[in-house]
mmCIF file of C-alpha atoms in Angstrom:
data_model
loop_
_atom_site.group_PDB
_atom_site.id
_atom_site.type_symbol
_atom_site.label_atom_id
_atom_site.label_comp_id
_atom_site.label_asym_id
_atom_site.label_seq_id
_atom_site.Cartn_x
_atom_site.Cartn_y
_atom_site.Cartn_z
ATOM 1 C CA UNK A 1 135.911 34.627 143.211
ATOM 2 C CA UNK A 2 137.673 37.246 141.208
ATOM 3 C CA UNK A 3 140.372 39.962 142.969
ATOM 4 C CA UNK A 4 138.893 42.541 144.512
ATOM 5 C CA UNK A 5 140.710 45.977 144.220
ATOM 6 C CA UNK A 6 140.011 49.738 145.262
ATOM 7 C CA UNK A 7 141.665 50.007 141.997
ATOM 8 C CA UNK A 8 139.241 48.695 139.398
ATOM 9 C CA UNK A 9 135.869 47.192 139.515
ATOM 10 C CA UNK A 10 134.727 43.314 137.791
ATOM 11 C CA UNK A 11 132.675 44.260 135.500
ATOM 12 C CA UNK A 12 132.812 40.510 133.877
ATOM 13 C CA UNK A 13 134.124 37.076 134.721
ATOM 14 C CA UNK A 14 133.807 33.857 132.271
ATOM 15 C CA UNK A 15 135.053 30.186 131.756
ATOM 16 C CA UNK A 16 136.845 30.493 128.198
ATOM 17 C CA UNK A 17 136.562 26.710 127.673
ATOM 18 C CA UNK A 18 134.448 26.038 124.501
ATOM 19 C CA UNK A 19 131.923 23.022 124.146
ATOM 20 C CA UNK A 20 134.033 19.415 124.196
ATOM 21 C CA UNK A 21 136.857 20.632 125.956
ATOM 22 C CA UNK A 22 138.058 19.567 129.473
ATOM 23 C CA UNK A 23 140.283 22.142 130.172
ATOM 24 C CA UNK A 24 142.352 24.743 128.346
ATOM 25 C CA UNK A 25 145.566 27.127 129.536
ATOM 26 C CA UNK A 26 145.014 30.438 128.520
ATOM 27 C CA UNK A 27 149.128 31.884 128.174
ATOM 28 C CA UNK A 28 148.314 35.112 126.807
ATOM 29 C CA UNK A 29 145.347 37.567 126.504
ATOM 30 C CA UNK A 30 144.993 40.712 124.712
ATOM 31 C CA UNK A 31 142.438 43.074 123.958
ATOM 32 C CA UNK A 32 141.780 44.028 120.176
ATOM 33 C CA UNK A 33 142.215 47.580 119.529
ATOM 34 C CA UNK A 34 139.518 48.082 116.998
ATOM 35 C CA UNK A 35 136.786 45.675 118.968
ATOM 36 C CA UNK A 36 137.415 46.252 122.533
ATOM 37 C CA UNK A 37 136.958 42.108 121.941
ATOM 38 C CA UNK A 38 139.061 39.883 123.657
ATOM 39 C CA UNK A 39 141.970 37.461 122.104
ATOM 40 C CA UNK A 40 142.629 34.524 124.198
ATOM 41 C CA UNK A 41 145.546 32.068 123.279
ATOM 42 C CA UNK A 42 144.735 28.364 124.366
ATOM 43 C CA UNK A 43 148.052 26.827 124.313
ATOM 44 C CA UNK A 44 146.968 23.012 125.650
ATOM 45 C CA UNK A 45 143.939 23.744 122.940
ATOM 46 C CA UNK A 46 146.050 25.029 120.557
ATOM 47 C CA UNK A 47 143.341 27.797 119.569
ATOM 48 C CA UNK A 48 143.029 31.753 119.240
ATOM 49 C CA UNK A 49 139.549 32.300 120.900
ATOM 50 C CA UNK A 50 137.433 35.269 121.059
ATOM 51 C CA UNK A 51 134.953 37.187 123.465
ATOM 52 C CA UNK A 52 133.362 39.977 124.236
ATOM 53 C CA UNK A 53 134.354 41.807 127.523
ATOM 54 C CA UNK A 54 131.544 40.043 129.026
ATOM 55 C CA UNK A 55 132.142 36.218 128.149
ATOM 56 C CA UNK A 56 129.905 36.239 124.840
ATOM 57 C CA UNK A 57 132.245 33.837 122.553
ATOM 58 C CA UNK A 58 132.223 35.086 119.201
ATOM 59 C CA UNK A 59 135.007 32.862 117.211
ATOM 60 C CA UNK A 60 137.934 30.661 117.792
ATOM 61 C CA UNK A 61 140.467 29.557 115.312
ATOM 62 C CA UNK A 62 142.720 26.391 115.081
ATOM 63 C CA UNK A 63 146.455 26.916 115.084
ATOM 64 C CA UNK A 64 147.451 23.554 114.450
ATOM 65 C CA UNK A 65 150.752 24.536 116.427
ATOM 66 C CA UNK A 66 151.316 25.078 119.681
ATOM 67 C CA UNK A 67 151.449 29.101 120.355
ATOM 68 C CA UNK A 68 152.922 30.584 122.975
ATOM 69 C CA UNK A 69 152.292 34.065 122.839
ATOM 70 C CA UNK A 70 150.908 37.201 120.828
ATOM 71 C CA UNK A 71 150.082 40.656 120.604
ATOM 72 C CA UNK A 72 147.889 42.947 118.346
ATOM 73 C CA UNK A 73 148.641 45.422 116.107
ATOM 74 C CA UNK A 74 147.012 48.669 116.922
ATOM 75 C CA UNK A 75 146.750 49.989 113.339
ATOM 76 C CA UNK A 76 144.832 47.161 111.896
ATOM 77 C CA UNK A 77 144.250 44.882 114.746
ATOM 78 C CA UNK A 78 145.718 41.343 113.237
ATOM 79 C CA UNK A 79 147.019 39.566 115.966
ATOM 80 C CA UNK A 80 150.553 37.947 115.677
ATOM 81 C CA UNK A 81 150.951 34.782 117.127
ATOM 82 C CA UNK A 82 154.624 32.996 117.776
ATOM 83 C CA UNK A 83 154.949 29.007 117.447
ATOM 84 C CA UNK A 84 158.465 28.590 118.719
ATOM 85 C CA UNK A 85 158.176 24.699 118.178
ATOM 86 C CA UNK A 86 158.111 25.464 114.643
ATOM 87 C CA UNK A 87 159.614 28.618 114.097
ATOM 88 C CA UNK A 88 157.061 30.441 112.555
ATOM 89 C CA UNK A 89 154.767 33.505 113.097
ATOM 90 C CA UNK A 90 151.233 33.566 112.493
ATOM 91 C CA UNK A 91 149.510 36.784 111.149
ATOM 92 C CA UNK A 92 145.726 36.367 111.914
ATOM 93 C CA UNK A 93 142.797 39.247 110.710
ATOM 94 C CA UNK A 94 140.539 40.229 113.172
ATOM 95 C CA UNK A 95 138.024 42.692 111.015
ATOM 96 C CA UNK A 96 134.432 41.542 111.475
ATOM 97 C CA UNK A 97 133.640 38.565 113.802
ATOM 98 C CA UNK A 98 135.855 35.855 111.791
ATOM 99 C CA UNK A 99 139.534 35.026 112.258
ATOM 100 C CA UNK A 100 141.320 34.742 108.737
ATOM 101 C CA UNK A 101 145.016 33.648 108.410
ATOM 102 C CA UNK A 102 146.752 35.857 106.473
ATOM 103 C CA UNK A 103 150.154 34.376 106.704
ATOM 104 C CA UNK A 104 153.067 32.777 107.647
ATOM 105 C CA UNK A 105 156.514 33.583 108.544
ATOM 106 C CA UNK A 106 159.224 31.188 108.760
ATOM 107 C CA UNK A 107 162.248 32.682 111.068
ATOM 108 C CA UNK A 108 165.482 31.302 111.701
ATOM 109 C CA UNK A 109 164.895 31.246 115.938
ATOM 110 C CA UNK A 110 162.548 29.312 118.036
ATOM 111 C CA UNK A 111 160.317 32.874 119.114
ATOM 112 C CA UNK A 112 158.441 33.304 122.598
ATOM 113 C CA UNK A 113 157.484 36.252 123.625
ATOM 114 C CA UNK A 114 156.660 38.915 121.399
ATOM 115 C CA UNK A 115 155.106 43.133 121.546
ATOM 116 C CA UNK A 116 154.621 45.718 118.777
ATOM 117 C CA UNK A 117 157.421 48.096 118.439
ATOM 118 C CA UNK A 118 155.963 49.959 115.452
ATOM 119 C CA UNK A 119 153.283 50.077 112.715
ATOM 120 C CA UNK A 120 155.580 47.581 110.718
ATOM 121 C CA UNK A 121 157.850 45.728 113.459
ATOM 122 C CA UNK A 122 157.522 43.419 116.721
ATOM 123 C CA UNK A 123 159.898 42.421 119.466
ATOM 124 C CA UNK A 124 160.215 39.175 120.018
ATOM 125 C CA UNK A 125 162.561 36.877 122.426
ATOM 126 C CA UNK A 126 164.240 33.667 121.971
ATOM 127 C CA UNK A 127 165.043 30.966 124.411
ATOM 128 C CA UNK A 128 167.648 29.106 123.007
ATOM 129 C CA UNK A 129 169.799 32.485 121.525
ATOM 130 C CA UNK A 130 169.200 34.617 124.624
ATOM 131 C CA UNK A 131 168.232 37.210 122.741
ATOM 132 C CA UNK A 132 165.386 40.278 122.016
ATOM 133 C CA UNK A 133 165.516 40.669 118.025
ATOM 134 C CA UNK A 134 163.764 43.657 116.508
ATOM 135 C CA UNK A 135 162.331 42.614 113.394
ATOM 136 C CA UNK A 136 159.446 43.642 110.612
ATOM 137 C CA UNK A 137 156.318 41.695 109.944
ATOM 138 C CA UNK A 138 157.831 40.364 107.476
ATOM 139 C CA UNK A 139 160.033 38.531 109.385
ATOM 140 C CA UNK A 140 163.503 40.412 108.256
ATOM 141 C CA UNK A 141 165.238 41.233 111.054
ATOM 142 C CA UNK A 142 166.678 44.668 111.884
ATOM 143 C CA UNK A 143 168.253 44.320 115.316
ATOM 144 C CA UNK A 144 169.664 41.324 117.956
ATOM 145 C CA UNK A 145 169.748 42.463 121.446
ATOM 146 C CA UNK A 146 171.504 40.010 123.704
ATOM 147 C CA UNK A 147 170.437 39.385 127.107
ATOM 148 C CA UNK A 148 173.324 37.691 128.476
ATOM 149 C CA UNK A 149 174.420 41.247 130.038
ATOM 150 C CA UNK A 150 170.818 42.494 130.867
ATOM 151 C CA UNK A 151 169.840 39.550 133.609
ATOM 152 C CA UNK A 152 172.073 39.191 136.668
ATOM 153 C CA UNK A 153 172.123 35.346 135.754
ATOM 154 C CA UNK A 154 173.788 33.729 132.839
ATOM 155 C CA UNK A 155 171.272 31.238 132.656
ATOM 156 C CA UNK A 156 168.566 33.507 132.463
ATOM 157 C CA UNK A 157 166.409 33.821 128.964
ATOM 158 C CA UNK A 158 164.108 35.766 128.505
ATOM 159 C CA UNK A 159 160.170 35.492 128.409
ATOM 160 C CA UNK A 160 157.314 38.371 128.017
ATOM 161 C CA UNK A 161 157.757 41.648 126.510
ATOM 162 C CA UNK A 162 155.560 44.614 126.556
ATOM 163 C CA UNK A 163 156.577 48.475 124.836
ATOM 164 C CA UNK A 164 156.323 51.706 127.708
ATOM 165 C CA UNK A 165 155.035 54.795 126.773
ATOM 166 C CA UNK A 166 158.639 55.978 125.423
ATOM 167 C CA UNK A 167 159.546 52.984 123.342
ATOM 168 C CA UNK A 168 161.397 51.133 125.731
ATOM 169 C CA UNK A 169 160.991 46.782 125.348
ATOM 170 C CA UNK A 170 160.174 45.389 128.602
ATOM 171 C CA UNK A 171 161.190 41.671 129.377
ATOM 172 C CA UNK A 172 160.702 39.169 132.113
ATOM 173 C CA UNK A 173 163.123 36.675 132.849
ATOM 174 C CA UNK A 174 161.413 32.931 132.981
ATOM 175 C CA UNK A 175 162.029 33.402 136.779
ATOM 176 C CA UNK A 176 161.414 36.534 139.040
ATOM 177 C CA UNK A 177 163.377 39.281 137.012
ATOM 178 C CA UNK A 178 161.857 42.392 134.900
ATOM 179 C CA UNK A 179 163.922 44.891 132.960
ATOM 180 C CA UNK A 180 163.411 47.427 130.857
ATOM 181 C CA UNK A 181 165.742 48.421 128.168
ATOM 182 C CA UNK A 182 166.063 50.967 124.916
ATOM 183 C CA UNK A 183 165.596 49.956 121.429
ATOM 184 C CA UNK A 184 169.195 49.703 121.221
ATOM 185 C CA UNK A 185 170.191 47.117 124.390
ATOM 186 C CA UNK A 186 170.382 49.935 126.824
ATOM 187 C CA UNK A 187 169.792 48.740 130.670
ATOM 188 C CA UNK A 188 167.369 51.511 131.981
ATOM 189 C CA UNK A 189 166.623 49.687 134.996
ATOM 190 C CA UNK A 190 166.264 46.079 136.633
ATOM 191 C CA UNK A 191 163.703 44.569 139.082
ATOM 192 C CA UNK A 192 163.556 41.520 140.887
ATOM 193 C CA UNK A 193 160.318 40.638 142.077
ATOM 194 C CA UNK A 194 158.944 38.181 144.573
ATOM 195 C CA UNK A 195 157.566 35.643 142.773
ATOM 196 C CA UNK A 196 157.329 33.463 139.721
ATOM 197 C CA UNK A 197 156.570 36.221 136.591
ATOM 198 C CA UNK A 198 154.057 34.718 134.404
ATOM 199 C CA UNK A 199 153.050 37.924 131.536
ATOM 200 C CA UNK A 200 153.746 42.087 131.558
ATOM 201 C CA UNK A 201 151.367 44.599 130.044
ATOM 202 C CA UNK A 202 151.546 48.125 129.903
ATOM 203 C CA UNK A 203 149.226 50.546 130.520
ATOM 204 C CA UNK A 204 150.825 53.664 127.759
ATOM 205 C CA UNK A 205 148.194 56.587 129.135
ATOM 206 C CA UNK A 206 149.496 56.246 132.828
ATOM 207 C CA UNK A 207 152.607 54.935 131.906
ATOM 208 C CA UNK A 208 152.117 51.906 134.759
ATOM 209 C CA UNK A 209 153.177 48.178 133.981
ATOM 210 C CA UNK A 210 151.589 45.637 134.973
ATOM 211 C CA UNK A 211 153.285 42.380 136.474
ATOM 212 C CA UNK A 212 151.630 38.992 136.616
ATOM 213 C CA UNK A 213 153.378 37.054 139.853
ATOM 214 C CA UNK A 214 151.871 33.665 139.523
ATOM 215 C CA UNK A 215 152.994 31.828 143.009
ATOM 216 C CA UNK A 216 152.239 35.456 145.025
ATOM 217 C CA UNK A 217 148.880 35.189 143.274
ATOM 218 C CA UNK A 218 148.719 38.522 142.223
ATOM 219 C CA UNK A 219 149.057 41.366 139.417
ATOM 220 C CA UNK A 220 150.857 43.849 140.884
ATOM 221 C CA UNK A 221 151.829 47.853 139.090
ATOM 222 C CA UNK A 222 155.299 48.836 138.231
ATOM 223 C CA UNK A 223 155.979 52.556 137.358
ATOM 224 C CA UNK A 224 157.592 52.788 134.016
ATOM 225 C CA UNK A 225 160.684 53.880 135.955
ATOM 226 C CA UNK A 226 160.779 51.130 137.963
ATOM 227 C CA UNK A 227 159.188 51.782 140.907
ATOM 228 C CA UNK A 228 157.233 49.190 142.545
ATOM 229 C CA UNK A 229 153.860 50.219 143.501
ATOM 230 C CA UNK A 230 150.523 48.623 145.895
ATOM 231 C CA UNK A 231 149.388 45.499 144.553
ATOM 232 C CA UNK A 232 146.855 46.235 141.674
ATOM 233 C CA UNK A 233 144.735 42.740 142.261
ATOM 234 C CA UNK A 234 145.084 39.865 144.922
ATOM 235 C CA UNK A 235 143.539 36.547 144.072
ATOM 236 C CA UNK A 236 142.715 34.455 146.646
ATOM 237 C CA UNK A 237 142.898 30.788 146.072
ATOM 238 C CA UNK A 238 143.722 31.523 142.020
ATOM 239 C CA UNK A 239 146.814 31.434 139.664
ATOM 240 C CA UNK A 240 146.815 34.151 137.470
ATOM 241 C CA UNK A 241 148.683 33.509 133.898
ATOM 242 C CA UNK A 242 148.262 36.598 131.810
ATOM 243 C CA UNK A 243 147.178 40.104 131.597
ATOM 244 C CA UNK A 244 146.194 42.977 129.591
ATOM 245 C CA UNK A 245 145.471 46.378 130.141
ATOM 246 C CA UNK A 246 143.807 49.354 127.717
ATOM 247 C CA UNK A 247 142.593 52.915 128.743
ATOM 248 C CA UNK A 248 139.236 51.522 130.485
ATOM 249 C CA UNK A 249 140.233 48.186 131.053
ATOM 250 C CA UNK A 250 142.162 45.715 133.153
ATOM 251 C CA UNK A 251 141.702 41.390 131.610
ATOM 252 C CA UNK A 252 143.595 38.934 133.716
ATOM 253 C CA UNK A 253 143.373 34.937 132.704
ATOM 254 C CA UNK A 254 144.168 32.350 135.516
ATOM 255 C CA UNK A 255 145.334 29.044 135.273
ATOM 256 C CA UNK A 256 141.891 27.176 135.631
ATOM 257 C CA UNK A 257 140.891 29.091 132.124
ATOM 258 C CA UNK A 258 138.883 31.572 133.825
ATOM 259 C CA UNK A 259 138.943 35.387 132.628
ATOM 260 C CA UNK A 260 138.213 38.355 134.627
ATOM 261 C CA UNK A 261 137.473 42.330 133.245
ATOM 262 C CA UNK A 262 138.129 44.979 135.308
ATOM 263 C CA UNK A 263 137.312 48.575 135.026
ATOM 264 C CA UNK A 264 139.317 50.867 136.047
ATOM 265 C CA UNK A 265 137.999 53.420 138.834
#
């Protein structure tokens, strides 16, 4: 049963698994700008999928690699896709109801997370340098950021990112830890949470974040200061993995591939 929420109201809930598969693990969901479709990244399936808001599939694409995250670019709506196995990024078209690779970009860092910064540039993390680079879609990179100073463990790295309203990169920590920091490695604030993070979106027009906890079981909304706020959604029974969040709409995927839409109240 999906969260229930004074919030927001379901207004759709779906399995994402396509014919012939046994299972799938949705790590990231986004909403296409241009659409209002859905984007789901399969990363056991290795697949981009898409649906409408209210479970109708309408494409899925092969990847070949194992992804582990994306975002969408608001101007055009290609979705950019990070393969840290092999470091590359994968630059997909969304126009019409057909996914078309447009390219490939090798980089010199195994990439995770990743959020648009600009009409031209993405942030993206890396593992294995402890770092936020800023860098174009072209894959030239403009700016390192390390996080060795912005977690309050060394062995932190860092995960998920998301933009706020002001152009600030949010990043989770693997673990429990969210901070938010300027373009330029500034620590604006810190947040440990209580419970495993598993994805950050960010809701510009309200300027609210919102936090996937995956043990806690729910999505809970962070002020783009850094004030905690009531729990958004509670899931009972359910392990939510990702989330997403436009000006109507609220899309969290759990960890047995189902997908629930929200409307906002």
């Amino acid at each position: 049963m999906a969260a229930k929420s004074d919030y927001c109201s379901i207004i759709g809930e779906f399995d994402a698994k396509l014919p012939k598969e046994l299972s799938c693990y949705l790590n990231k969901v986004v909403f296409l700008p241009l659409s209002n479709d859905l984007c789901l990244l399969d990363r056991e399936n290795a697949k981009l999928k898409r649906f409408s808001l209210l479970g109708d599939v309408k494409g899925s694409l092969s990847l070949v690699d194992v992804p582990h995250s994306m975002c969408s670019m608001r101007e055009n709506g290609n979705i950019v896709i990070t393969k840290p196995d092999k470091c590359i990024l994968e630059i997909v078209e969304t126009s019409g109801n057909k996914f078309n690779v447009q390219r490939y970009i090798q980089t010199d860092k195994k990439y995770f997370g990743i959020c648009q910064v600009s009409e031209s540039t993405v942030a993206v993390s890396s593992w294995s340098q402890s770092c936020i680079d800023i860098l174009t879609v072209n894959g030239v990179v403009q700016m390192s950021l390390s996080t060795e100073c912005i977690f309050t463990s060394p062995e932190s790295v860092p995960n998920m990112l998301c933009l706020t309203s002001e152009g600030n990169v949010v990043v989770t920590e693997v673990k429990n830890t969210v901070c938010c920091i300027s373009q330029e490695g500034k620590v604006i604030w810190r947040l440990v949470l209580n419970g495993h993070i598993g994805d950050v979106a960010c809701d510009k027009k309200s300027k609210t974040l919102y936090v996937v906890l995956k043990d806690e079981g729910k999505v809970v909304s962070v002020s783009e200061s850094g004030s905690i706020t009531s729990p958004v959604l509670n899931f009972s029974n359910k392990i939510p993995i990702s989330v997403d969040v436009n000006e109507k709409n609220i899309c969290v995927a759990d960890k047995s591939a189902k997908v629930f839409v929200y409307e906002k109240n």
